[in-house]
Amino acid sequence: MIINDSEKFENSIETERKILDYNLKSQENLKNIILNYMKNFSDSSSNINLSSADQITIFIENLKNSLSLCNNNIIQFENFQNNLNNIDSLFKNNDKDLDNKINDFNEKYNISNQLVLENTIKIEDCLNDISKKSELKFSTGTMQIQNDTSKITFPEENSVVNNLKISENTDNNTSSQIFSEFNYNTNTYKENTLVVSETSQNVTLPYNLSDLNEILKNEPKKYSSIDEVITKKYTLPLKNFKNPSVSRFKQGFKLMREKEHSSFKQAFDLGMELVFDSNLHPAIIPACKNLEDLDKYLYCLEKKQTDKFDCFNIVFECPPSAK
């Protein structure tokens, strides 16, 4: 910036302000792209080959680093905006220190802008690498991104498939009847128990009968039976946990975002921490109500005292061995 006269200086300030606004918007767009990749990956219910675990770990780490670089760039541009506003204020007040402030701004801007450009190139390299391995597929109104190298798909998460039909009759009498009938068969249900079943190829998350009854009573149009509530709200396909390391990341990320309402960074940090904990079965994570439950289990696991974990029971069902 050079001060020749008031009008030129004001025009120079305004031009610089627009440039900073465009740069800031560009970084925010890059950040949104990164966050969308993160969310799509964490929400993906697709299977991932075990041989791809290392690639996925690198993929996750690169996205996390790119997000950090993008946040740093945004902070830099926001600082530039504040400094530019200060210079404008000094100019309007005829401050004697204006020349020094302008020189200082220009010097710092040149240094910081170089760093921002270097960061941006790294971010774009990461996104470019992802785009080379992905293809867009449009079907039934949804978009899928498929990674040709490691067979990663990022569809919207589907509900568990079930054959139960919702009753057309949803009046209060019918709901009460189902509710009453259920109370006579409580022995057939395992309360507060995580069931990982190789036999049925399903994972049933812990539930309480009182909660199931409440859901059925409050949402009679959505659920026609207690079994349907369990199937739709508490059952996950075992194949979702086929790749343990990737599943631990996904489930840890979702626990933080959906149950703890954390930032993306906190969710990614926990996901990355769980990736390498090979003793942790990934189905344990969604069974936890919150981070406190998970911390308790991890502590018991570390001490090899999982029998002392009291938040919920854990049952692994395996088919009988052939003689």
Coordinates of C-alpha atoms in Angstrom, one line a residue:
M1 CA 0.0 0.0 0.0
I2 CA 1.3 3.4 -0.9
I3 CA -0.2 6.7 0.3
N4 CA -0.4 9.2 -2.6
D5 CA -3.7 10.9 -1.7
S6 CA -6.8 10.2 0.3
E7 CA -8.9 8.8 -2.5
K8 CA -6.2 6.4 -3.8
F9 CA -5.5 5.3 -0.3
E10 CA -9.2 4.5 0.4
N11 CA -9.4 2.7 -2.9
S12 CA -6.3 0.7 -2.1
I13 CA -7.8 -0.2 1.3
E14 CA -11.1 -1.3 -0.3
T15 CA -9.3 -3.4 -2.9
E16 CA -7.2 -5.1 -0.3
R17 CA -10.2 -5.8 1.8
K18 CA -12.0 -7.5 -1.2
I19 CA -9.0 -9.6 -1.9
L20 CA -8.9 -10.8 1.7
D21 CA -12.6 -11.5 1.7
Y22 CA -12.2 -13.6 -1.5
N23 CA -9.2 -15.5 0.0
L24 CA -11.1 -16.1 3.2
K25 CA -14.1 -17.4 1.3
S26 CA -11.8 -19.7 -0.7
Q27 CA -10.4 -21.2 2.5
E28 CA -13.9 -21.6 4.0
N29 CA -14.9 -23.5 0.8
L30 CA -11.9 -25.8 1.1
K31 CA -12.7 -26.4 4.7
N32 CA -16.3 -27.4 3.9
I33 CA -15.0 -29.8 1.3
I34 CA -12.7 -31.4 3.9
L35 CA -15.5 -31.6 6.5
N36 CA -17.9 -33.2 3.9
Y37 CA -15.3 -35.9 3.2
M38 CA -14.9 -36.5 6.9
K39 CA -18.6 -36.7 7.5
N40 CA -19.3 -38.9 4.4
F41 CA -16.6 -41.3 5.5
S42 CA -17.8 -41.5 9.1
D43 CA -21.4 -42.0 8.0
S44 CA -20.4 -44.7 5.4
S45 CA -21.8 -48.1 6.1
S46 CA -19.9 -49.8 3.3
N47 CA -17.5 -52.6 3.8
I48 CA -13.8 -51.9 3.5
N49 CA -11.2 -54.6 2.7
L50 CA -8.8 -55.5 5.5
S51 CA -5.9 -54.9 3.2
S52 CA -7.0 -51.3 2.8
A53 CA -6.7 -50.4 6.5
D54 CA -3.3 -48.7 6.1
Q55 CA -4.5 -46.7 3.2
I56 CA -7.6 -45.6 5.1
T57 CA -5.5 -44.5 8.1
I58 CA -3.3 -42.4 5.8
F59 CA -6.5 -41.0 4.2
I60 CA -7.9 -40.0 7.6
E61 CA -4.6 -38.5 8.8
N62 CA -4.3 -36.4 5.5
L63 CA -7.8 -35.0 5.9
K64 CA -7.1 -34.1 9.6
N65 CA -3.8 -32.4 8.6
S66 CA -5.5 -30.5 5.8
L67 CA -8.3 -29.3 8.1
S68 CA -5.6 -28.0 10.5
L69 CA -3.8 -26.2 7.7
C70 CA -7.1 -24.7 6.5
N71 CA -8.0 -23.4 10.0
N72 CA -4.5 -21.8 10.2
N73 CA -5.0 -20.1 6.9
I74 CA -8.4 -18.8 8.0
I75 CA -6.9 -17.3 11.2
Q76 CA -4.2 -15.6 9.1
F77 CA -6.7 -13.9 6.8
E78 CA -8.9 -12.9 9.7
N79 CA -5.8 -11.3 11.3
F80 CA -5.1 -9.5 8.0
Q81 CA -8.6 -8.2 8.0
N82 CA -8.3 -6.8 11.6
N83 CA -4.9 -5.2 10.8
L84 CA -6.3 -3.6 7.7
N85 CA -9.2 -2.2 9.6
N86 CA -6.8 -0.7 12.1
I87 CA -4.8 0.9 9.3
D88 CA -8.0 2.4 7.9
S89 CA -8.8 3.7 11.3
L90 CA -5.4 5.3 11.8
F91 CA -5.6 6.9 8.4
K92 CA -9.0 8.5 9.1
N93 CA -7.6 9.8 12.4
N94 CA -4.5 11.2 10.8
D95 CA -2.3 9.1 13.1
K96 CA 1.4 9.9 12.9
D97 CA 2.3 6.2 13.2
L98 CA 0.4 5.3 10.0
D99 CA 3.5 4.8 7.8
N100 CA 5.1 2.4 10.3
K101 CA 1.9 0.4 10.6
I102 CA 1.6 0.2 6.8
N103 CA 5.2 -1.0 6.5
D104 CA 4.7 -3.5 9.2
F105 CA 1.5 -4.8 7.6
N106 CA 3.1 -5.2 4.2
E107 CA 6.1 -7.0 5.7
K108 CA 4.0 -9.4 7.7
Y109 CA 1.5 -9.9 4.8
N110 CA 4.2 -11.0 2.4
I111 CA 5.7 -13.5 4.9
S112 CA 2.3 -14.9 6.1
N113 CA 0.9 -15.0 2.6
Q114 CA 3.7 -17.2 1.5
L115 CA 2.9 -19.6 4.3
V116 CA -0.8 -19.5 3.4
L117 CA 0.0 -20.4 -0.2
E118 CA 2.2 -23.3 0.9
N119 CA -0.6 -24.6 3.1
T120 CA -3.1 -24.2 0.4
I121 CA -1.0 -26.3 -2.0
K122 CA -0.8 -29.1 0.5
I123 CA -4.6 -29.0 1.0
E124 CA -5.2 -29.0 -2.7
D125 CA -2.7 -31.9 -3.1
C126 CA -4.7 -33.9 -0.6
L127 CA -8.1 -33.2 -2.2
N128 CA -6.6 -33.9 -5.7
D129 CA -5.3 -37.2 -4.5
I130 CA -8.8 -38.1 -3.2
S131 CA -10.5 -37.0 -6.4
K132 CA -8.2 -39.3 -8.5
K133 CA -9.4 -42.3 -6.6
S134 CA -13.1 -41.5 -6.6
E135 CA -15.9 -41.5 -9.0
L136 CA -19.4 -40.0 -8.7
K137 CA -22.4 -42.1 -9.0
F138 CA -26.0 -40.8 -9.1
S139 CA -28.8 -43.1 -8.2
T140 CA -32.3 -42.6 -6.7
G141 CA -31.5 -39.1 -5.7
T142 CA -28.4 -39.8 -3.7
M143 CA -24.7 -39.4 -4.6
Q144 CA -22.1 -42.0 -3.9
I145 CA -18.3 -41.6 -4.1
Q146 CA -16.5 -44.8 -4.7
N147 CA -12.7 -45.2 -4.2
D148 CA -11.5 -47.5 -7.0
T149 CA -8.2 -48.3 -5.2
S150 CA -9.5 -49.5 -1.8
K151 CA -13.2 -50.0 -2.7
I152 CA -14.4 -47.3 -0.3
T153 CA -18.0 -46.1 -0.8
F154 CA -19.6 -43.1 0.9
P155 CA -23.4 -43.6 0.6
E156 CA -25.9 -42.2 3.0
E157 CA -26.2 -44.5 6.0
N158 CA -29.0 -47.0 5.4
S159 CA -31.4 -48.3 8.0
V160 CA -31.1 -52.0 8.9
V161 CA -33.1 -54.1 6.5
N162 CA -36.0 -55.9 8.1
N163 CA -39.1 -57.8 7.0
L164 CA -41.4 -56.4 9.7
K165 CA -44.5 -54.6 8.4
I166 CA -46.0 -51.5 10.1
S167 CA -49.6 -52.0 11.0
E168 CA -52.1 -49.7 9.3
N169 CA -54.1 -49.6 12.5
T170 CA -52.3 -47.1 14.8
D171 CA -55.0 -46.0 17.2
N172 CA -54.3 -45.8 20.9
N173 CA -56.1 -49.0 21.6
T174 CA -53.9 -51.0 19.3
S175 CA -50.8 -49.4 20.7
S176 CA -51.9 -50.2 24.2
Q177 CA -52.6 -53.8 23.3
I178 CA -49.1 -54.3 21.8
F179 CA -47.7 -52.6 24.9
S180 CA -49.6 -55.0 27.2
E181 CA -48.7 -58.1 25.2
F182 CA -45.1 -57.2 25.4
N183 CA -45.1 -57.1 29.2
Y184 CA -45.9 -60.8 29.3
N185 CA -42.8 -61.8 27.3
T186 CA -40.0 -59.9 29.1
N187 CA -38.0 -63.1 29.6
T188 CA -37.3 -63.3 25.8
Y189 CA -35.4 -60.0 25.8
K190 CA -31.9 -59.3 27.1
E191 CA -31.9 -55.9 28.8
N192 CA -28.9 -53.7 29.0
T193 CA -26.8 -56.2 27.0
L194 CA -24.7 -55.8 23.9
V195 CA -25.0 -58.9 21.8
V196 CA -22.5 -59.5 19.0
S197 CA -23.8 -62.5 17.2
E198 CA -21.9 -64.4 14.6
T199 CA -24.9 -66.7 14.3
S200 CA -27.4 -64.0 13.2
Q201 CA -24.7 -61.7 11.7
N202 CA -26.1 -58.8 13.7
V203 CA -25.1 -56.6 16.6
T204 CA -27.8 -55.7 19.1
L205 CA -27.1 -52.6 21.1
P206 CA -28.1 -52.4 24.8
Y207 CA -31.7 -51.3 25.5
N208 CA -34.1 -51.1 28.5
L209 CA -37.6 -52.5 28.3
S210 CA -39.0 -49.3 29.7
D211 CA -37.4 -47.3 26.9
L212 CA -38.7 -49.7 24.3
N213 CA -42.2 -49.4 25.7
E214 CA -42.0 -45.7 25.7
I215 CA -40.8 -45.5 22.1
L216 CA -43.6 -47.9 21.0
K217 CA -46.2 -45.9 22.9
N218 CA -45.0 -42.5 21.6
E219 CA -44.4 -43.5 18.0
P220 CA -47.2 -46.0 17.1
K221 CA -47.2 -44.9 13.4
K222 CA -43.5 -45.7 13.1
Y223 CA -43.2 -48.9 15.0
S224 CA -45.8 -51.7 15.1
S225 CA -44.0 -54.0 17.7
I226 CA -41.3 -54.1 20.2
D227 CA -39.3 -56.3 17.9
E228 CA -39.5 -53.7 15.2
V229 CA -38.1 -51.0 17.6
I230 CA -35.2 -53.3 18.4
T231 CA -34.5 -54.1 14.8
K232 CA -34.7 -50.5 13.5
K233 CA -33.1 -48.6 16.5
Y234 CA -30.9 -51.0 18.2
T235 CA -29.6 -53.5 15.5
L236 CA -26.6 -53.1 13.2
P237 CA -25.2 -55.5 10.7
L238 CA -22.1 -57.3 11.9
K239 CA -20.5 -56.6 8.5
N240 CA -20.3 -52.9 9.5
F241 CA -17.5 -54.0 11.9
K242 CA -15.7 -56.3 9.5
N243 CA -12.6 -54.0 9.3
P244 CA -11.9 -53.4 13.0
S245 CA -9.5 -50.4 12.7
V246 CA -11.6 -48.5 10.3
S247 CA -14.8 -49.3 12.3
R248 CA -13.2 -48.1 15.5
F249 CA -12.4 -44.8 13.9
K250 CA -15.9 -44.4 12.4
Q251 CA -17.7 -45.4 15.6
G252 CA -15.5 -43.2 17.8
F253 CA -16.0 -40.2 15.5
K254 CA -19.8 -40.7 15.5
L255 CA -19.9 -41.1 19.3
M256 CA -18.2 -37.8 19.7
R257 CA -20.2 -35.9 17.1
E258 CA -23.7 -37.4 17.7
K259 CA -23.6 -38.2 21.5
E260 CA -21.1 -35.7 22.8
H261 CA -21.8 -33.0 20.2
S262 CA -18.1 -32.3 19.9
S263 CA -16.1 -30.5 17.3
F264 CA -14.8 -32.3 14.2
K265 CA -11.3 -32.1 15.6
Q266 CA -12.2 -33.7 18.9
A267 CA -14.1 -36.4 17.0
F268 CA -11.2 -37.1 14.7
D269 CA -8.7 -37.1 17.6
L270 CA -10.7 -39.8 19.4
G271 CA -11.2 -41.8 16.2
M272 CA -7.5 -41.8 15.5
E273 CA -6.8 -42.8 19.1
L274 CA -9.1 -45.8 18.8
V275 CA -7.8 -47.0 15.4
F276 CA -4.7 -48.7 16.9
D277 CA -6.4 -50.2 20.0
S278 CA -6.6 -53.7 18.6
N279 CA -8.0 -55.1 21.8
L280 CA -11.2 -53.0 21.5
H281 CA -14.0 -54.6 19.6
P282 CA -15.6 -51.8 17.5
A283 CA -19.1 -52.8 18.5
I284 CA -18.4 -51.7 22.1
I285 CA -18.2 -48.1 21.0
P286 CA -21.8 -47.5 19.7
A287 CA -23.1 -49.5 22.7
C288 CA -21.7 -46.8 25.0
K289 CA -24.2 -44.0 25.8
N290 CA -21.4 -41.4 26.1
L291 CA -17.7 -40.9 26.3
E292 CA -17.7 -41.6 30.0
D293 CA -19.0 -45.2 29.4
L294 CA -16.3 -45.7 26.7
D295 CA -13.6 -44.4 29.1
K296 CA -14.7 -46.8 31.8
Y297 CA -14.5 -49.8 29.4
L298 CA -11.1 -48.7 28.1
Y299 CA -9.8 -48.5 31.6
C300 CA -11.1 -52.0 32.5
L301 CA -9.7 -53.3 29.2
E302 CA -6.3 -51.8 30.0
K303 CA -6.4 -53.4 33.5
K304 CA -7.6 -56.7 32.0
Q305 CA -10.6 -56.5 34.2
T306 CA -13.5 -56.2 31.8
D307 CA -15.6 -58.3 34.1
K308 CA -15.8 -55.2 36.4
F309 CA -17.3 -53.1 33.6
D310 CA -20.9 -52.4 34.8
C311 CA -22.4 -50.0 32.3
F312 CA -23.9 -52.9 30.3
N313 CA -23.4 -56.6 29.7
I314 CA -21.5 -57.9 26.7
V315 CA -22.3 -61.2 25.0
F316 CA -20.5 -62.7 22.0
E317 CA -22.6 -65.4 20.3
C318 CA -20.7 -67.8 18.1
P319 CA -22.0 -70.8 16.1
P320 CA -21.2 -74.2 17.5
S321 CA -18.0 -75.8 16.3
A322 CA -18.4 -78.8 14.0
K323 CA -17.1 -82.0 15.5

